[in-house]
Coordinates of C-alpha atoms in Angstrom, one line a residue:
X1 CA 0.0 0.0 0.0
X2 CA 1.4 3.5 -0.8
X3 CA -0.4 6.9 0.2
X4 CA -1.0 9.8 -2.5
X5 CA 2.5 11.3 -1.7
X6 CA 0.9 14.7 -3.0
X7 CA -0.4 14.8 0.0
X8 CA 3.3 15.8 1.3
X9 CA 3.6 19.0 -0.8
X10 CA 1.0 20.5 1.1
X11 CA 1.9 22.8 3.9
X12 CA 1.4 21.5 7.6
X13 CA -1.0 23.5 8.7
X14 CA -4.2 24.7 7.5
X15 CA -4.4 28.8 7.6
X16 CA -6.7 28.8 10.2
X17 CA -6.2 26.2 12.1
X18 CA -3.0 28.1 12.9
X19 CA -4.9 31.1 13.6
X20 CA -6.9 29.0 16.4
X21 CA -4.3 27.7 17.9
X22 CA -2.8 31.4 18.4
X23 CA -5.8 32.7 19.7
X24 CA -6.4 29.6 22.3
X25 CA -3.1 30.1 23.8
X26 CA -3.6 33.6 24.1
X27 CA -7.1 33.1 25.9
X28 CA -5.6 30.6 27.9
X29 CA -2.8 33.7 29.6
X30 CA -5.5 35.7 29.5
X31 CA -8.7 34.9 30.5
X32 CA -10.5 38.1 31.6
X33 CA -9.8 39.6 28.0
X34 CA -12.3 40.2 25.5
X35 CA -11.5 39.0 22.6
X36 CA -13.1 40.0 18.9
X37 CA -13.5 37.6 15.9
X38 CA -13.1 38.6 12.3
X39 CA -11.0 36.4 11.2
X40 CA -12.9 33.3 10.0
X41 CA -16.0 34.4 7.7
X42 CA -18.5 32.4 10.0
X43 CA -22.1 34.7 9.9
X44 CA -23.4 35.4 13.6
X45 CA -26.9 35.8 12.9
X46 CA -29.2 32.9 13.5
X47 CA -31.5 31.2 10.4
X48 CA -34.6 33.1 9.2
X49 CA -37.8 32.2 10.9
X50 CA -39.2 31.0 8.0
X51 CA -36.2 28.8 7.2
X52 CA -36.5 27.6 11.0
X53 CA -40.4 26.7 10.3
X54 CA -39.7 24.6 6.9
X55 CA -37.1 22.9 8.8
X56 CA -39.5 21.9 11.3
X57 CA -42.3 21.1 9.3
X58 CA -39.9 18.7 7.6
X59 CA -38.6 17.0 10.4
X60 CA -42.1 16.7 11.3
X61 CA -43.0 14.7 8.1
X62 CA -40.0 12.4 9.1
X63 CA -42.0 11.4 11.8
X64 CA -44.4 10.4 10.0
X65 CA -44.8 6.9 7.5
X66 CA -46.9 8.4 5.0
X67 CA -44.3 11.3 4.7
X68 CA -41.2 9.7 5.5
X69 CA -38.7 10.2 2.9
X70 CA -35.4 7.7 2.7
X71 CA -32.8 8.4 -0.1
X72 CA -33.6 11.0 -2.4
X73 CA -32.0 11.7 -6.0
X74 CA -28.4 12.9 -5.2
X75 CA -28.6 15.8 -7.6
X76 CA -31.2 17.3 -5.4
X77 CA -34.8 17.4 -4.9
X78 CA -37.1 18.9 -7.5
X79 CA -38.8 21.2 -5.3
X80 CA -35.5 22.7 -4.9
X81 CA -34.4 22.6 -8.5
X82 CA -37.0 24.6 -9.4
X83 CA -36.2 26.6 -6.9
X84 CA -33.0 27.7 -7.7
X85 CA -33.9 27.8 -11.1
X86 CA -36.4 30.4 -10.5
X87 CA -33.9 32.6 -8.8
X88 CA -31.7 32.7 -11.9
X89 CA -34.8 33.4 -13.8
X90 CA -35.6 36.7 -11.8
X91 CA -31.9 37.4 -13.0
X92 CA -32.8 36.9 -16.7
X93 CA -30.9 34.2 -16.8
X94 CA -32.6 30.7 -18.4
X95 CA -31.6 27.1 -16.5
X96 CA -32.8 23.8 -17.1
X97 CA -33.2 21.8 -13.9
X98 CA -31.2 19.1 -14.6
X99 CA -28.1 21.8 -15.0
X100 CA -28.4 22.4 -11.3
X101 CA -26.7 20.2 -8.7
X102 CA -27.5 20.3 -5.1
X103 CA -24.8 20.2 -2.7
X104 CA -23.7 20.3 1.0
X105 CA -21.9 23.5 -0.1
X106 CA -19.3 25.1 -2.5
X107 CA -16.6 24.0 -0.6
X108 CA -17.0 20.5 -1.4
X109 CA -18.0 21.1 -4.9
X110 CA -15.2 22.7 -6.1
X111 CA -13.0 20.4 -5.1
X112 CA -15.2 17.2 -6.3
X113 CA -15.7 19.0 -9.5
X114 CA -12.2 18.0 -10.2
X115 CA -12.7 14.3 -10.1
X116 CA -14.1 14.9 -13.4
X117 CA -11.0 16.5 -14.9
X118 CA -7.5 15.3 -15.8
X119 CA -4.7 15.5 -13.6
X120 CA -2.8 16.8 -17.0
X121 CA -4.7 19.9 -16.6
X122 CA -2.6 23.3 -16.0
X123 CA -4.1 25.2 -13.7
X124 CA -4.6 28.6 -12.9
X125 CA -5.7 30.7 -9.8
X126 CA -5.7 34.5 -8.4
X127 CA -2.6 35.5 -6.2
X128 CA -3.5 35.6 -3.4
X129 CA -6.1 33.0 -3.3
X130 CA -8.9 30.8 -1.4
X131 CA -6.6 28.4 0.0
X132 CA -9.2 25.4 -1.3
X133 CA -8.4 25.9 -4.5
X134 CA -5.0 25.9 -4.7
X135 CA -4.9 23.0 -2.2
X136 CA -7.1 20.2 -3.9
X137 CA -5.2 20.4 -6.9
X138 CA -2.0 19.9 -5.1
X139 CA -3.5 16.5 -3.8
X140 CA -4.2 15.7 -7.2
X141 CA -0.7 16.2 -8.4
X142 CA -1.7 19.2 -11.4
X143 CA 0.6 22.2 -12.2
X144 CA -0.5 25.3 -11.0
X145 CA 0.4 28.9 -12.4
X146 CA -0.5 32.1 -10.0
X147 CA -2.1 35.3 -12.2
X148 CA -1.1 38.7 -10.1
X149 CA -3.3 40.2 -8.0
X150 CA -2.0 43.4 -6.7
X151 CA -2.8 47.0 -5.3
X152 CA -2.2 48.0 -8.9
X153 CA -4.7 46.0 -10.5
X154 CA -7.3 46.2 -7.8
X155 CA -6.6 42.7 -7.0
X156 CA -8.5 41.7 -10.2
X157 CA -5.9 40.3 -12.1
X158 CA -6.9 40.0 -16.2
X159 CA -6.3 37.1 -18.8
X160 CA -2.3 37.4 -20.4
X161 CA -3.0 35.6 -23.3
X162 CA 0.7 34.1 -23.2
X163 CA -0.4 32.1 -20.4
X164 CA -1.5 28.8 -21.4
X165 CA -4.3 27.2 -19.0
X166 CA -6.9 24.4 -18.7
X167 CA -8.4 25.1 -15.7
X168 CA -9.0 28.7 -14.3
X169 CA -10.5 29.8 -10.9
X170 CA -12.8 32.8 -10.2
X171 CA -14.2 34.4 -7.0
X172 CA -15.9 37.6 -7.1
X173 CA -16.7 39.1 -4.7
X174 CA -13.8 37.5 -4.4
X175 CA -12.6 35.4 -1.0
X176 CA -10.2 37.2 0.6
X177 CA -9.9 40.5 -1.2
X178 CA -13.5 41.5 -1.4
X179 CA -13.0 42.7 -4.9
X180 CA -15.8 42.4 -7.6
X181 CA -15.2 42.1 -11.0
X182 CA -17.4 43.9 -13.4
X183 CA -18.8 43.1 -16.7
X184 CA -16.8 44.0 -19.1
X185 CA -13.3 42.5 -16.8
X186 CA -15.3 39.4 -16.4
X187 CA -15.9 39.0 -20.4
X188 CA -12.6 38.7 -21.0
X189 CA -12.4 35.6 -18.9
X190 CA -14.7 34.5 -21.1
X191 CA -13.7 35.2 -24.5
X192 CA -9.9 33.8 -23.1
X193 CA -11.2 30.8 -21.5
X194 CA -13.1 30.4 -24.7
X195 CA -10.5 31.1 -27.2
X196 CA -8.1 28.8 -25.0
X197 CA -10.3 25.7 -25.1
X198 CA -10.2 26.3 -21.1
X199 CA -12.7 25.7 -18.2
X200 CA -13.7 28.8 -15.9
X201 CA -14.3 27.2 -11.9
X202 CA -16.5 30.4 -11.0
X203 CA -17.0 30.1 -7.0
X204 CA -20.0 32.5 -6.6
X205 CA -20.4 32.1 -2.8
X206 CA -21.2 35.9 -2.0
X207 CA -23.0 37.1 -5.1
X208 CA -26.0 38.4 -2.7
X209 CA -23.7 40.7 -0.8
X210 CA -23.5 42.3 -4.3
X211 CA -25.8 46.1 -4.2
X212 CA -24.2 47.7 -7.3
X213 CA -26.7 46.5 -10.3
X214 CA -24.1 46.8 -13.0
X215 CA -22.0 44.0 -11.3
X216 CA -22.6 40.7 -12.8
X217 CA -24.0 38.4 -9.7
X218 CA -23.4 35.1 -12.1
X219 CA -20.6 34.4 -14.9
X220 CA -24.1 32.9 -17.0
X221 CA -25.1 36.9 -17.5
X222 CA -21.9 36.9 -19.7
X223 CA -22.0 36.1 -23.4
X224 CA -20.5 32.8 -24.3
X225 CA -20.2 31.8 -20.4
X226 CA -22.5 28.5 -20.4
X227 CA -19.8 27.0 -23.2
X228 CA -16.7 27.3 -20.4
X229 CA -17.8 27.8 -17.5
X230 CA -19.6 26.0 -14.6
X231 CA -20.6 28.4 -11.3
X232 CA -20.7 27.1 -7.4
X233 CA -23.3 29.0 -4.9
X234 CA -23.7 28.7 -1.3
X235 CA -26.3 29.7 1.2
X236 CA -23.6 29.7 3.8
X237 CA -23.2 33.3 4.2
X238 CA -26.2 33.9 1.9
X239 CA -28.7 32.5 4.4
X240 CA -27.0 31.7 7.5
X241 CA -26.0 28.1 6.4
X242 CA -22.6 27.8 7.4
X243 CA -24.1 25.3 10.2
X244 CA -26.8 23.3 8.0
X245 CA -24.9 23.1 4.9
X246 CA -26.5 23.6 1.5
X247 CA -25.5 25.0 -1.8
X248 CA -25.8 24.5 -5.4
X249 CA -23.5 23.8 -8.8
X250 CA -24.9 24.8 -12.2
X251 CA -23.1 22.7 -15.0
X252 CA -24.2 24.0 -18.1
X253 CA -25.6 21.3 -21.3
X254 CA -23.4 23.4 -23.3
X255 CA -20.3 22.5 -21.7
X256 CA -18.5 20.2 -23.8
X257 CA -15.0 19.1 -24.4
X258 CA -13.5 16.4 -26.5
X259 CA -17.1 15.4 -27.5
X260 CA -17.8 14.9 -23.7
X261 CA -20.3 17.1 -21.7
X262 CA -18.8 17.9 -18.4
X263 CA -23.0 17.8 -17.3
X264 CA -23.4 14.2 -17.6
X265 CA -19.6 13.2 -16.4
X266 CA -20.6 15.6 -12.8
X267 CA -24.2 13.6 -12.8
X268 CA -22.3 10.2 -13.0
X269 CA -19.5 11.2 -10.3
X270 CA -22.7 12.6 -7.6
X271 CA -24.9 9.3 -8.4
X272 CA -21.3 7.7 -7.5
X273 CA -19.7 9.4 -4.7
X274 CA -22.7 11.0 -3.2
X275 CA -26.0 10.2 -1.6
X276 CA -27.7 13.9 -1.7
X277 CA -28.3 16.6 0.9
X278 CA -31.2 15.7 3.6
X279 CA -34.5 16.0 2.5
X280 CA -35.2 18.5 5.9
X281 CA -32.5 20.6 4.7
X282 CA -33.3 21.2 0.9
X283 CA -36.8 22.0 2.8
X284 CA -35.1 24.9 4.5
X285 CA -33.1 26.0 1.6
X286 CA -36.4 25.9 -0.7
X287 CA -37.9 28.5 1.8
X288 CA -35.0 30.7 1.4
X289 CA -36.0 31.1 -1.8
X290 CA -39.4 31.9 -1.4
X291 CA -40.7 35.4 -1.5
X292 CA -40.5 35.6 2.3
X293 CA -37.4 33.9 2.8
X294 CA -36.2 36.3 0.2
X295 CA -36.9 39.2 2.3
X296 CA -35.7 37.7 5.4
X297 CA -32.3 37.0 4.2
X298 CA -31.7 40.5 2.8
X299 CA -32.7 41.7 6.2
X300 CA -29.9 39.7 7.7
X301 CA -27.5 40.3 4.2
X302 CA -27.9 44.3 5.1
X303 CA -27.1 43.8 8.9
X304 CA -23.5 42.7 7.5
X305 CA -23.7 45.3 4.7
X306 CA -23.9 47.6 7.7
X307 CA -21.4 46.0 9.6
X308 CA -19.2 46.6 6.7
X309 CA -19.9 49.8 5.9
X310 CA -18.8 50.9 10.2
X311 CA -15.9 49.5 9.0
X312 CA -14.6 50.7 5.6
X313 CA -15.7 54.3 7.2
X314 CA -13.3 53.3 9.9
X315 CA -10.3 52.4 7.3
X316 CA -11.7 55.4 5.4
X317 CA -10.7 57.8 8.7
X318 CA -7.4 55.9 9.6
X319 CA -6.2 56.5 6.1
X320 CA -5.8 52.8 5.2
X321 CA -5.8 51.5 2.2
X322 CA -8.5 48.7 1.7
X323 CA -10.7 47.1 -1.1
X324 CA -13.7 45.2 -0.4
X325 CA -17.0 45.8 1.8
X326 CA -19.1 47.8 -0.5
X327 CA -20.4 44.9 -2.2
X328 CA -18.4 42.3 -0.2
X329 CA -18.6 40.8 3.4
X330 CA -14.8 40.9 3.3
X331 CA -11.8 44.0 3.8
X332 CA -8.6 43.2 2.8
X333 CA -6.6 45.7 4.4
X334 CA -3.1 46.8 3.6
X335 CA -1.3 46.9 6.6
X336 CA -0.1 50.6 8.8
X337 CA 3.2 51.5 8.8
X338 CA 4.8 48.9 6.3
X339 CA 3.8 46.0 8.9
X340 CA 3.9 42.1 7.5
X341 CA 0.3 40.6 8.3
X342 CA 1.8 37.9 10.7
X343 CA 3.4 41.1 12.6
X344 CA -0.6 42.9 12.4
X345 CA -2.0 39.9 13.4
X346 CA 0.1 39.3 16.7
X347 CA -0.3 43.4 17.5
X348 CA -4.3 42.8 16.7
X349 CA -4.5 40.0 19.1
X350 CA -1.7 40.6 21.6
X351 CA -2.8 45.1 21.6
X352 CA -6.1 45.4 21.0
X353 CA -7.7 42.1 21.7
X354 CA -8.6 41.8 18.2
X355 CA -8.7 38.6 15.4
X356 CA -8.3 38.9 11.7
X357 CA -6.5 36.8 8.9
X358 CA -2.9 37.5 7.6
X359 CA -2.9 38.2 4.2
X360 CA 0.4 36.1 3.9
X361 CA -1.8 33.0 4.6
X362 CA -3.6 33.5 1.1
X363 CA -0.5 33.6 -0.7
X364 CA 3.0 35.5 -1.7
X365 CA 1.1 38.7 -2.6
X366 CA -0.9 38.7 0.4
X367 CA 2.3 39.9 2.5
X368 CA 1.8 43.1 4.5
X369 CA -1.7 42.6 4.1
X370 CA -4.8 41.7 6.0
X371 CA -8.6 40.2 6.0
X372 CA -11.3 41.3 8.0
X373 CA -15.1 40.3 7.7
X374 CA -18.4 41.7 8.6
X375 CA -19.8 38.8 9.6
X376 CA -19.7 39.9 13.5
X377 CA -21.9 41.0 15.9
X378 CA -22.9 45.3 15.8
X379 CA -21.5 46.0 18.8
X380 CA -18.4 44.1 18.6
X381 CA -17.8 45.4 15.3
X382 CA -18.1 49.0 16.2
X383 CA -16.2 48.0 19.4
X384 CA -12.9 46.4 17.3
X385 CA -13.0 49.7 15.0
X386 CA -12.6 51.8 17.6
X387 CA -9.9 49.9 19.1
X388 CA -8.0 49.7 15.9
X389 CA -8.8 53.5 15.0
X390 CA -7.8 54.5 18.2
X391 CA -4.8 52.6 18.1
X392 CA -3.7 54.0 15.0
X393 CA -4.1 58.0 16.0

């Protein structure tokens, strides 16, 4: 027996699993100290009544033999489908059902999505990065090239057409800079992924968080996007899900390579791999996307929008440079006085009692900067801004 010696070339320790075990030893000399979290983008807020009733209304019909429901189909049920393919529909943007994939979230999916896909495949991701997606194609063994994301470009780098890639990754608004691309930046992802024969990964995970109408929520609002492209959603931050775990994969009929659609190969790896999300969970993710549920989560979607706005004003005031939180949950931060973001994270936590993410964590050209989110509670967020502010006068 020999392991997957890929496995080696990772680093030892997951980003923030190193920032937990930093902050336990400093709660452990300090006890009595108030300590902040906005470091990890886990949402405080509980789940919306009306998710909470469907849940219980489904559990309830567990209970019950003539309502009992065993497996289901492991691309989701159709009550859901429909769902989701309603909300694209409000977008203008047309679905069939069986493009749609339910999941336990986009997490899992866009790393499964690459059982699909040749280890041969180039790959190529943002600078810095979601750690996910460089990670689960160093397990699988692929080459991976890093496009430049930087202060000068916004940290939305743009296709070089000298680069040669297979697969290409996409966040926006993007996980950890908060950047959003628009729609003219994000068509030329398109037309290179087309013109390249390449497939765009399009992690979509915080398109609600998006208030500016002339940013593109979906890649599917660009032209040409359903023949390269597949998109991952979650209703993690969306709806409070990060607990309950539910989100959803759109591979497109179109999407075709070497005579293969990439829509059947995904259905053949769920029916496989995967036995479908509980039926009392795709109940409480259907309501989410009825009218009420709609107007529940965006209730809870502008508490963070406020949480970030307290914030950027903050960075605005200290004279910091930042991008994200105007239609993100994230700020990526550039850090005061030159520091490196492992140096901004100890004076956070050690000074002010206060947790973020290094920059470094997300890659080389995250050094000397750093990752808030919004996802906290009001008065801790105003609380942690007027440490740092403070601090920095």
């Amino acid at each position: 027996m020999k392991i997957n010696e890929n496995y080696r070339k990772l680093e030892e320790s997951y980003l923030f699993s190193t920032i937990a075990h930093k902050v336990a030893a400093f709660q452990e000399k300090n006890p009595n100290k108030k300590v902040i979290r906005m470091g990890i983008g886990d949402v405080t807020l509980p789940l919306c009544p009306v998710v909470v009733t469907a849940m219980r209304d489904a559990a309830a019909e567990m209970g019950r033999k003539e309502s009992f429901h065993g497996y289901g189909p492991e691309q989701g049920y159709p009550f859901l489908k429909e769902a989701v393919q309603h909300y694209y529909f409000s977008r203008n943007i047309q679905l069939n059902e069986h493009e749609i994939f339910i999941s336990d979230g986009a997490k899992s999916d866009v790393g499964n999505i690459l059982d699909i896909l040749s280890t041969d495949n180039t790959v190529l991701v943002p600078n810095p990065v979601y750690p996910v997606y460089v990670d689960t194609n160093i397990m699988a063994g692929r080459k991976i090239l890093y496009m430049d994301a930087n202060r000068d470009n916004g940290f939305l780098p743009l296709p070089d057409e000298k680069v040669e890639a297979d697969i290409i990754y996409l966040c926006s608004p993007n996980n950890p800079t908060g950047a959003v691309y628009n729609k003219e930046q994000l068509q030329q992802w398109v037309d290179y992924a087309l013109s390249k024969k390449a497939l765009i990964l399009f992690d979509a995970a915080y398109e609600a968080f998006i208030k500016d109408s002339t940013l593109p929520r979906s890649i599917f609002e660009l032209e040409g996007a359903k023949r390269c492209a597949i998109e991952f959603c979650s209703l993690s931050k969306t709806a409070g899900f990060t607990g309950t775990r539910c989100g959803y994969t759109v591979v497109p009929e179109a999407l075709e390579f070497d005579g293969v659609k990439l829509n059947g190969l995904w259905l053949r790896r769920q029916t496989t791999k995967f036995n479908g999300v509980p039926y009392v969970i795709q109940r409480a993710a259907a309501a989410v996307f009825s009218e009420e549920g709609q107007r529940q989560v965006k209730e809870n979607l502008q508490y963070y929008a406020d949480n970030a706005k307290i914030m950027t004003d903050a960075m605005k005031g200290a004279g910091l440079w930042f991008t994200g939180g105007e239609n993100s949950p994230y700020i990526w931060m550039q850090c005061p006085n030159g520091m490196g973001s492992w140096e901004f994270f100890d004076l956070l936590l050690n000074e002010l009692n206060v947790v973020g993410t290094p920059g470094e964590g997300f890659g080389e050209n995250g050094k000397g900067y750093f990752r808030l989110t919004a996802f906290g509670d009001r008065r801790d967020t105003i609380e942690a801004m007027d440490r740092l502010t403070g601090y920095l006068k």
